[in-house]
Tab-separated table of C-alpha atoms in Angstrom:
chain	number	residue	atom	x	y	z
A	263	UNK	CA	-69.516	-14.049	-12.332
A	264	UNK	CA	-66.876	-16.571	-12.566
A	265	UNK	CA	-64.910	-14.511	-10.030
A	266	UNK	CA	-67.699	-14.568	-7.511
A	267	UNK	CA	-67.846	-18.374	-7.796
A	268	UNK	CA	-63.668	-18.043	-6.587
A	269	UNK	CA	-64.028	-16.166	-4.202
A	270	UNK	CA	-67.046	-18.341	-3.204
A	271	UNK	CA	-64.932	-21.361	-3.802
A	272	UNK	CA	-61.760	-20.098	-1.960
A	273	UNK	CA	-64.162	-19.245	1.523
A	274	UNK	CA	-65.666	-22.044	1.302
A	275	UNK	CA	-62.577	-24.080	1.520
A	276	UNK	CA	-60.960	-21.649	4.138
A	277	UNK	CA	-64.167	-22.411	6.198
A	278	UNK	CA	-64.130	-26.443	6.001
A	279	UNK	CA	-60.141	-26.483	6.124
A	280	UNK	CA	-60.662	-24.892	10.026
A	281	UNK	CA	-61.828	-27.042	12.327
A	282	UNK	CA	-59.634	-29.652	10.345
A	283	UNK	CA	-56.085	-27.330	11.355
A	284	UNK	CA	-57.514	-27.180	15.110
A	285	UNK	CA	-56.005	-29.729	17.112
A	286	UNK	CA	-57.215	-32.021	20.062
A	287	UNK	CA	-56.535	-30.038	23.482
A	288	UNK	CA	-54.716	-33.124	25.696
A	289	UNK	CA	-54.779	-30.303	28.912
A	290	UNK	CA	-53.382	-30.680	32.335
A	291	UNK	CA	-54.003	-28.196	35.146
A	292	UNK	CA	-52.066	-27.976	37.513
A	293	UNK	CA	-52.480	-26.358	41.157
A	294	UNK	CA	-51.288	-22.821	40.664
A	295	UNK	CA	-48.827	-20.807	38.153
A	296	UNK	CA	-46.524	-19.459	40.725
A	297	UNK	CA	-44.803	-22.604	41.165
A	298	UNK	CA	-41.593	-23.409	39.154
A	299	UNK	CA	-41.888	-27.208	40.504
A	300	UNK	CA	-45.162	-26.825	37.711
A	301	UNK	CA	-43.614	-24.547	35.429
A	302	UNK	CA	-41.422	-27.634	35.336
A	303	UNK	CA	-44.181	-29.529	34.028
A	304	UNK	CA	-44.640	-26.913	31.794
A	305	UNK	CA	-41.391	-27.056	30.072
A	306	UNK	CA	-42.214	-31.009	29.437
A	307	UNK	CA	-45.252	-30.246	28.223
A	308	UNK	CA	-43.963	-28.002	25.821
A	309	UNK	CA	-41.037	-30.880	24.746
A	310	UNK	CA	-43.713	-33.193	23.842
A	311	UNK	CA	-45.377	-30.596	21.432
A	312	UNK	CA	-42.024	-30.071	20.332
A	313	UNK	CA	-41.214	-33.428	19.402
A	314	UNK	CA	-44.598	-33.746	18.242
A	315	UNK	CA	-45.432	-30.859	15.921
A	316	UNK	CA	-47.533	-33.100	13.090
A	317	UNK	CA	-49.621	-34.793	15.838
A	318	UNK	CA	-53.356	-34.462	16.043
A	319	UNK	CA	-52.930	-33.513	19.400
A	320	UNK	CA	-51.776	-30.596	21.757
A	321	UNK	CA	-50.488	-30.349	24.975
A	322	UNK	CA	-52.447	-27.152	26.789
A	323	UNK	CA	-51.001	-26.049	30.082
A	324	UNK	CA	-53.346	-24.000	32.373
A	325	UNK	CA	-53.979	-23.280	36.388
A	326	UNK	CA	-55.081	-20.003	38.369
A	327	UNK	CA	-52.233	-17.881	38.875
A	328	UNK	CA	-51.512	-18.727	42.418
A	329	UNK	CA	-51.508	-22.301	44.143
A	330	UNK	CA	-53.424	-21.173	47.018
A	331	UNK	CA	-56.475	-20.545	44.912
A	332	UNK	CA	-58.286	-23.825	45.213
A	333	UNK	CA	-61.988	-22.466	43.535
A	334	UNK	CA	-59.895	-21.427	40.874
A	335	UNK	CA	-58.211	-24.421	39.974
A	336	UNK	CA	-61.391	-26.263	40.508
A	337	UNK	CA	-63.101	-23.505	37.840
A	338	UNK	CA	-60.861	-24.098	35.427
A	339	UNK	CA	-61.146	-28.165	35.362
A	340	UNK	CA	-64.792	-27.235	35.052
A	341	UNK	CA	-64.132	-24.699	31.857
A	342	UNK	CA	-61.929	-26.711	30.424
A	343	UNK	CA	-63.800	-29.803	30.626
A	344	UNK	CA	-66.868	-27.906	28.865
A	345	UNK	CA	-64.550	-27.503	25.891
A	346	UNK	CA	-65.105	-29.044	22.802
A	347	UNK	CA	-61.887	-29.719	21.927
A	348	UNK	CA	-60.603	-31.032	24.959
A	349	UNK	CA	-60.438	-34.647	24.774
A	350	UNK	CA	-58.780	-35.672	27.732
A	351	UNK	CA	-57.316	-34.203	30.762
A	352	UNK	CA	-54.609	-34.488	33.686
A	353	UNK	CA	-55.340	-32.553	37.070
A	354	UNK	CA	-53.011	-31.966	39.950
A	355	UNK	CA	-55.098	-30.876	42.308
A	356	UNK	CA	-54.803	-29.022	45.300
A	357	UNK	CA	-58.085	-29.686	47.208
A	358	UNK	CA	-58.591	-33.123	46.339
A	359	UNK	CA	-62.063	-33.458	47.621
A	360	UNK	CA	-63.024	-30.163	45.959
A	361	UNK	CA	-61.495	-31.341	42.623
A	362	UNK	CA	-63.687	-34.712	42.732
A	363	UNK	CA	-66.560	-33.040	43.336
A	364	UNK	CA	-66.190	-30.576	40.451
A	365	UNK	CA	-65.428	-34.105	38.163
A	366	UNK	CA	-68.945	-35.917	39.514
A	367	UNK	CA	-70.603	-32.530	38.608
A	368	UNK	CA	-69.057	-32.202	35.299
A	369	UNK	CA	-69.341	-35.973	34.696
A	370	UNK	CA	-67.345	-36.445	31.744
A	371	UNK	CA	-66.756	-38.671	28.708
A	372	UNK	CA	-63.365	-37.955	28.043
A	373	UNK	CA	-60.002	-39.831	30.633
A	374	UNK	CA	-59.117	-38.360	33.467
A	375	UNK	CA	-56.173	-38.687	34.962
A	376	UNK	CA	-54.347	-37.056	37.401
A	377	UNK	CA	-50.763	-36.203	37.816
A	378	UNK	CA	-48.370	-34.755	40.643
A	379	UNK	CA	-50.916	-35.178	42.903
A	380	UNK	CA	-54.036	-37.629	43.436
A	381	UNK	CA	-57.164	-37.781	44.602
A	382	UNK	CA	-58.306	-39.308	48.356
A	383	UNK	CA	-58.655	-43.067	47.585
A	384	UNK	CA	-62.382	-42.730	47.820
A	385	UNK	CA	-62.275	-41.428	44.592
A	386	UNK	CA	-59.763	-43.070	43.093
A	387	UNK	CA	-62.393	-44.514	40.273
A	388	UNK	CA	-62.720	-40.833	39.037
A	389	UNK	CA	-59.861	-40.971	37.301
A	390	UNK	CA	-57.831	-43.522	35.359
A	391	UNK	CA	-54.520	-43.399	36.445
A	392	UNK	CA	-51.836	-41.155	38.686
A	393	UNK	CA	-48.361	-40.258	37.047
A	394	UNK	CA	-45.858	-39.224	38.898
A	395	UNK	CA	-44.150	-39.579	42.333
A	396	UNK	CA	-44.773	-42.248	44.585
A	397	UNK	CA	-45.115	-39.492	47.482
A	398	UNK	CA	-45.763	-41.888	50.597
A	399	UNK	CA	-42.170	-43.315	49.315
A	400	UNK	CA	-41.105	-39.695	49.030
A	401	UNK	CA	-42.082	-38.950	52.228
A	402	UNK	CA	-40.527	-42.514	54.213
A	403	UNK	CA	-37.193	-41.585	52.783
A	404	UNK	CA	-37.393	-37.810	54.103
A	405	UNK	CA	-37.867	-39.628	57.656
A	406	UNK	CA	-35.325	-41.993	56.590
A	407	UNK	CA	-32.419	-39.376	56.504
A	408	UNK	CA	-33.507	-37.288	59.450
A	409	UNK	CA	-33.231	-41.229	61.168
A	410	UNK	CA	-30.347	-41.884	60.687
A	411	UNK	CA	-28.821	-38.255	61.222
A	412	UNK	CA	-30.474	-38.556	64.301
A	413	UNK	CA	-30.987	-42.389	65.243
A	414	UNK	CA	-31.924	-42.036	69.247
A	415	UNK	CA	-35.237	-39.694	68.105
A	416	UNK	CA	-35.839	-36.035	69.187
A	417	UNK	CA	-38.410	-33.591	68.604
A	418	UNK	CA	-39.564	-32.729	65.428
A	419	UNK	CA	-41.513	-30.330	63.010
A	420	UNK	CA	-43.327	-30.895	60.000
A	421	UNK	CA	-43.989	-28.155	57.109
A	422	UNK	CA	-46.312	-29.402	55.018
A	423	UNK	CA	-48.564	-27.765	52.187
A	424	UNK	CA	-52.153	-27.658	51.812
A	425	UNK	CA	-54.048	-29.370	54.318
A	426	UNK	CA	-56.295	-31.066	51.744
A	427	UNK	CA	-53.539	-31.422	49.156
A	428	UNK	CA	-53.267	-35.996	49.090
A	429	UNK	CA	-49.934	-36.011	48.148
A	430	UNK	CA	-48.656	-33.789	50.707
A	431	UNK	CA	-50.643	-35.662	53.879
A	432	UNK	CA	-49.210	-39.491	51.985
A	433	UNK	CA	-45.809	-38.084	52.215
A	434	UNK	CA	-46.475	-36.920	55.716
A	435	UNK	CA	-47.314	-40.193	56.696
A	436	UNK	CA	-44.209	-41.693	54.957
A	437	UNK	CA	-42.019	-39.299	57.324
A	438	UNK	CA	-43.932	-40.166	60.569
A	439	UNK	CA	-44.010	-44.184	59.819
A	440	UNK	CA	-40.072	-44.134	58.670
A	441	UNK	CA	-39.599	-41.828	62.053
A	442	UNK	CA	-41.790	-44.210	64.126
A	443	UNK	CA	-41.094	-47.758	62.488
A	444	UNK	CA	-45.137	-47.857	63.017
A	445	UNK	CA	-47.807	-47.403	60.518
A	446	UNK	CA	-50.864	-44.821	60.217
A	447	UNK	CA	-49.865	-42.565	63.135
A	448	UNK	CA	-51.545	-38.971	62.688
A	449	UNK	CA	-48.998	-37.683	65.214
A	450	UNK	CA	-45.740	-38.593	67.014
A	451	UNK	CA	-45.674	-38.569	70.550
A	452	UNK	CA	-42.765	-40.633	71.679
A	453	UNK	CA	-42.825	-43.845	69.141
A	454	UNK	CA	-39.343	-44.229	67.651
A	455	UNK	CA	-38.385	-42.005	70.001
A	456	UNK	CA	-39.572	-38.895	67.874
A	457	UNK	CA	-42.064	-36.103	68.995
A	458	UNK	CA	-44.513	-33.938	67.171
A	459	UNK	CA	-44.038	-30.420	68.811
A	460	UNK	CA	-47.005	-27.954	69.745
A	461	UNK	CA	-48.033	-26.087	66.639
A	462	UNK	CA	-47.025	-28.833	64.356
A	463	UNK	CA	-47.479	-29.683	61.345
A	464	UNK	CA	-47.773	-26.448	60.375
A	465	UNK	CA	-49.747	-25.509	56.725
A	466	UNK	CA	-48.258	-23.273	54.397
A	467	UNK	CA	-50.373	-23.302	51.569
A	468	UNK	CA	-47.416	-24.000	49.292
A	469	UNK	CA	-46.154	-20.881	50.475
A	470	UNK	CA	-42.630	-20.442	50.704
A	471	UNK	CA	-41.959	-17.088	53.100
A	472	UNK	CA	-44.737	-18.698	55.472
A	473	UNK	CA	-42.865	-21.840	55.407
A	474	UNK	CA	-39.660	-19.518	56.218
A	475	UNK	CA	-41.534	-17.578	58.842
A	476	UNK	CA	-43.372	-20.480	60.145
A	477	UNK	CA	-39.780	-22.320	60.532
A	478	UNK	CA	-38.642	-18.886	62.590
A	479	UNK	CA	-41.910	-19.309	64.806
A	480	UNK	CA	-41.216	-23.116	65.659
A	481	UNK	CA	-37.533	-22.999	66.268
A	482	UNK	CA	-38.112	-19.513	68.698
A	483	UNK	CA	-40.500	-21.312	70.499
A	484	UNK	CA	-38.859	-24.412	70.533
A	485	UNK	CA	-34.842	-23.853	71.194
A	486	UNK	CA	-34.256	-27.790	71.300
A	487	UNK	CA	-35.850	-28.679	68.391
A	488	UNK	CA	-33.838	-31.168	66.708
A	489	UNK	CA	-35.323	-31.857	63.443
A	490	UNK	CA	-37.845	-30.418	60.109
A	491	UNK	CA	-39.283	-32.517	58.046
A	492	UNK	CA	-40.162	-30.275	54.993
A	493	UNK	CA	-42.636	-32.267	52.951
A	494	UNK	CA	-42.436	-29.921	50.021
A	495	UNK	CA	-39.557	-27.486	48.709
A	496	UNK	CA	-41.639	-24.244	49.066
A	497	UNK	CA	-39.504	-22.741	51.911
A	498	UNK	CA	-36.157	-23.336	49.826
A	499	UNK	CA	-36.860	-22.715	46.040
A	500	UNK	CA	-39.753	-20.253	47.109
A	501	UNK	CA	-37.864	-18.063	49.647
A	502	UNK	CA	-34.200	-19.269	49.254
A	503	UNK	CA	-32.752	-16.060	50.696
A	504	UNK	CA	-35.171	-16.136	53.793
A	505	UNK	CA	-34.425	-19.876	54.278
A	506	UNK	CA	-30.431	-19.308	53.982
A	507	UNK	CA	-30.706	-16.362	56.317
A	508	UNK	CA	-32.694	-18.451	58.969
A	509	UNK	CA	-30.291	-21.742	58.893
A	510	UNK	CA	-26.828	-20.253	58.280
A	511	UNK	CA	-25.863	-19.667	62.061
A	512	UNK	CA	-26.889	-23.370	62.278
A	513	UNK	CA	-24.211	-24.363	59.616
A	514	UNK	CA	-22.224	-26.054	62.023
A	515	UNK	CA	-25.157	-27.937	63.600
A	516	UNK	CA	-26.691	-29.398	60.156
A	517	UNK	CA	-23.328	-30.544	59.413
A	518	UNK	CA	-22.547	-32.477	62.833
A	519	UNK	CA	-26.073	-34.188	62.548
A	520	UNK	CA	-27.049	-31.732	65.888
A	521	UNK	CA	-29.982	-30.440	63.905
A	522	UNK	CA	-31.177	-32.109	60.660
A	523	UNK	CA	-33.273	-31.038	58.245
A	524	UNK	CA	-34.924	-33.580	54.970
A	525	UNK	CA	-36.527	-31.688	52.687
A	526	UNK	CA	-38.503	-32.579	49.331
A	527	UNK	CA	-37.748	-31.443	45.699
A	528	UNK	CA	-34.777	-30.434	43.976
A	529	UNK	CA	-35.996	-27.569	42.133
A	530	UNK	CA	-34.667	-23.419	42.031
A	531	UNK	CA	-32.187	-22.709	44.620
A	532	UNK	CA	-32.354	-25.947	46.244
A	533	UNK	CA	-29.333	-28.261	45.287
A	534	UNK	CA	-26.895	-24.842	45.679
A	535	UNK	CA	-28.479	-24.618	49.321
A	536	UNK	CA	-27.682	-28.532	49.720
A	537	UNK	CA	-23.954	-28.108	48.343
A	538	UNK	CA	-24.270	-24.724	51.139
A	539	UNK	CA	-24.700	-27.377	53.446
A	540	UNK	CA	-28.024	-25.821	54.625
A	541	UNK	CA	-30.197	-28.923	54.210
A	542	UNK	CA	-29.627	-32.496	55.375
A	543	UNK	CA	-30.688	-34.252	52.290
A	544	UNK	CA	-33.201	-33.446	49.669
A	545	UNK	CA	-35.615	-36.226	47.930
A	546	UNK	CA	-36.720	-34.462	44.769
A	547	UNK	CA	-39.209	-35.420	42.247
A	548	UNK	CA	-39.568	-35.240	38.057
A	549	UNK	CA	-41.621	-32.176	37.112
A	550	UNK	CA	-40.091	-32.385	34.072
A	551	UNK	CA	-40.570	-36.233	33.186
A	552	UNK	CA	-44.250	-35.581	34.614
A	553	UNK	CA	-45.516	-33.057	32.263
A	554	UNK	CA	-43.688	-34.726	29.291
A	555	UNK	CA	-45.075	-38.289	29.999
A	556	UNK	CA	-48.638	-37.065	30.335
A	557	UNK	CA	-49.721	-35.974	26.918
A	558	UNK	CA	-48.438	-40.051	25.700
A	559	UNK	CA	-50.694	-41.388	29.011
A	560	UNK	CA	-53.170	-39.595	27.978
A	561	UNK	CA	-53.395	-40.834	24.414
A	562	UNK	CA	-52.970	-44.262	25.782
A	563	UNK	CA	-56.544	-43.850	27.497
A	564	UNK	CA	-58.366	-42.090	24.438
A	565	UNK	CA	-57.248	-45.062	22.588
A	566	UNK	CA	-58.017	-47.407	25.259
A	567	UNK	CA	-55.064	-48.579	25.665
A	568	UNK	CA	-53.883	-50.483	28.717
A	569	UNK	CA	-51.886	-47.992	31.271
A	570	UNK	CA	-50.747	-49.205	34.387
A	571	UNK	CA	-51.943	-47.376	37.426
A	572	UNK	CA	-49.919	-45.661	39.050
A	573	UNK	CA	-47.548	-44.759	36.736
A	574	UNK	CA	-44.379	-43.318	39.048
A	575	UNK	CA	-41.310	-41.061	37.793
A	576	UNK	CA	-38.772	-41.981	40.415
A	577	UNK	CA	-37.013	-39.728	43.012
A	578	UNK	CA	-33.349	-38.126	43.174
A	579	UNK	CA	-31.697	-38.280	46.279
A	580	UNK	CA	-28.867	-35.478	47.579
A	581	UNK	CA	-26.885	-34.473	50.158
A	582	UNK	CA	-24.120	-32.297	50.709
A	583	UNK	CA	-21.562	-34.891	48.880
A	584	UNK	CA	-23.658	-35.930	45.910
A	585	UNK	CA	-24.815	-32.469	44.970
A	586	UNK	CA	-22.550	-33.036	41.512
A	587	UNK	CA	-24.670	-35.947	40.347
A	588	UNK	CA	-27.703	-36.496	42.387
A	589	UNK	CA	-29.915	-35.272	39.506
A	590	UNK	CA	-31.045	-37.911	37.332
A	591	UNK	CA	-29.979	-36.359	33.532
């Protein structure tokens, strides 16, 4: 008898001590898995929980495997946001209207934030607060560079992502206005002396052999192209071979300014291509400073807190000479 009332005892403690050892999920989802620029964010993510192995709190890192799956993303926010122990969440999301939608639907209690990437400004109240690069910025100094490489204009192409992706089309409009020196343009035909070629922008889909192939389409179609404005580093860190077979006859033309090429991130093979002399100038962001920040936004908001909004992580800036110490440490 009195070792059925242990045994009793012992279970019954097992069964309250569980729900105390779970811990509250502080998750950010990010556009797809395939993407070392996220598992960047991944590896901050994972500091923070390092750092902060007694908290109440956990940082859980999901997306769909690949970043051209925009229903999955958008099914996962949904899953995740049905979860009990989910108490607040940052989204980077890849179809920004698609990813507001799915939060009206969902309509939660918890914060919402998003990082990397933001929603359209139209629904800017569904969330509390963007961390991480200030992408129209981002953008502006990609058109800076291929400026003044190139300061009486030319013709030129620009890669960009996905078409619905915020951060991608802000930073597209930073490179046209810096190209320009006018504001809002959706395309260049002439202003600043810069032109938009046919077939441009073209959308890759974060896609890094498109980018590469697309790149190989444009520049056989267009011999005198003088300039690509790459508004995300899929084509380099997702296809570095590709992209170094493509541009290394035009060595000699990158590095006399004749053809210019500014390009975003600084992630994978893409500083060793700069120091190659492959690339103009790069203007990366902080993956890393993005997914470690997060989890201490986020309990900010569940404690109501004040947090600015935005929140930005700054840019690194390199070229051929500063490959040594462009990154910030």
């Amino acid at each position: 008898m009195r070792k059925s009332l242990l045994l009793a005892a012992v279970a019954a403690m097992a069964l309250s001590a569980g729900p105390a050892l779970a811990k509250k999920q502080l998750v950010i989802v990010v556009k797809g898995l395939d993407n070392p620029f996220f598992e960047a964010i991944h590896q901050g993510c994972e500091k923070w929980n390092k750092e902060n192995a007694s908290s109440e709190y956990e940082c859980f890192y999901t997306g769909p495997a690949s970043t051209s799956d925009e229903a999955g993303e958008a099914q996962i926010v949904q899953d995740m946001l049905s979860k009990p122990d989910t108490v607040a969440m940052a989204i980077s999301p890849s179809n920004a209207p698609l990813i507001a939608q799915t939060i009206k639907s969902a309509n939660p209690s918890i914060p919402i934030m998003t990082v990397d990437a933001d929603l359209a400004k139209e629904d800017a109240a569904l969330r509390k607060t963007y961390l991480g690069t200030d992408n129209y910025l981002m953008g502006h100094k990609i058109g800076e560079y291929i400026k003044k490489a190139k300061p009486n204009g030319g013709t030129v192409c620009l890669i960009e992502g996905n078409p619905a992706a915020d951060n991608i089309l802000r930073r597209a409009q930073g490179t046209r206005d810096a190209l320009s020196g006018k504001e809002g343009l959706a395309a260049l035909a002439g202003e600043g002396g810069w032109t938009e070629v046919a077939g441009c922008p073209v959308f890759t889909n974060d896609d890094g052999a498109k980018g590469v192939q697309a790149m190989t389409d444009i520049l056989a179609a267009n011999p005198k192209l003088d300039a690509f404005a790459i508004e995300g580093g899929w084509p380099l860190f997702g296809a570095p071979q590709p992209y170094r077979d493509l541009f290394k006859p035009m060595a000699d033309k990158i590095a006399k300014n004749e053809f210019v090429i500014g390009a975003a991130d600084t992630i994978g093979d893409e500083v060793a291509i700069a120091k190659d002399g492959l690339v103009t100038a790069l203007v990366g962001q902080r993956p890393f400073e993005m997914g470690y920040k997060a989890p201490s936004v986020m309990i900010d908001l569940i404690e109501g807190k004040k947090v600015d909004d935005p929140v930005f992580t700054g840019l690194d800036e390199c070229t051929k000479d500063t490959v040594d110490t462009c990154i910030q440490k």
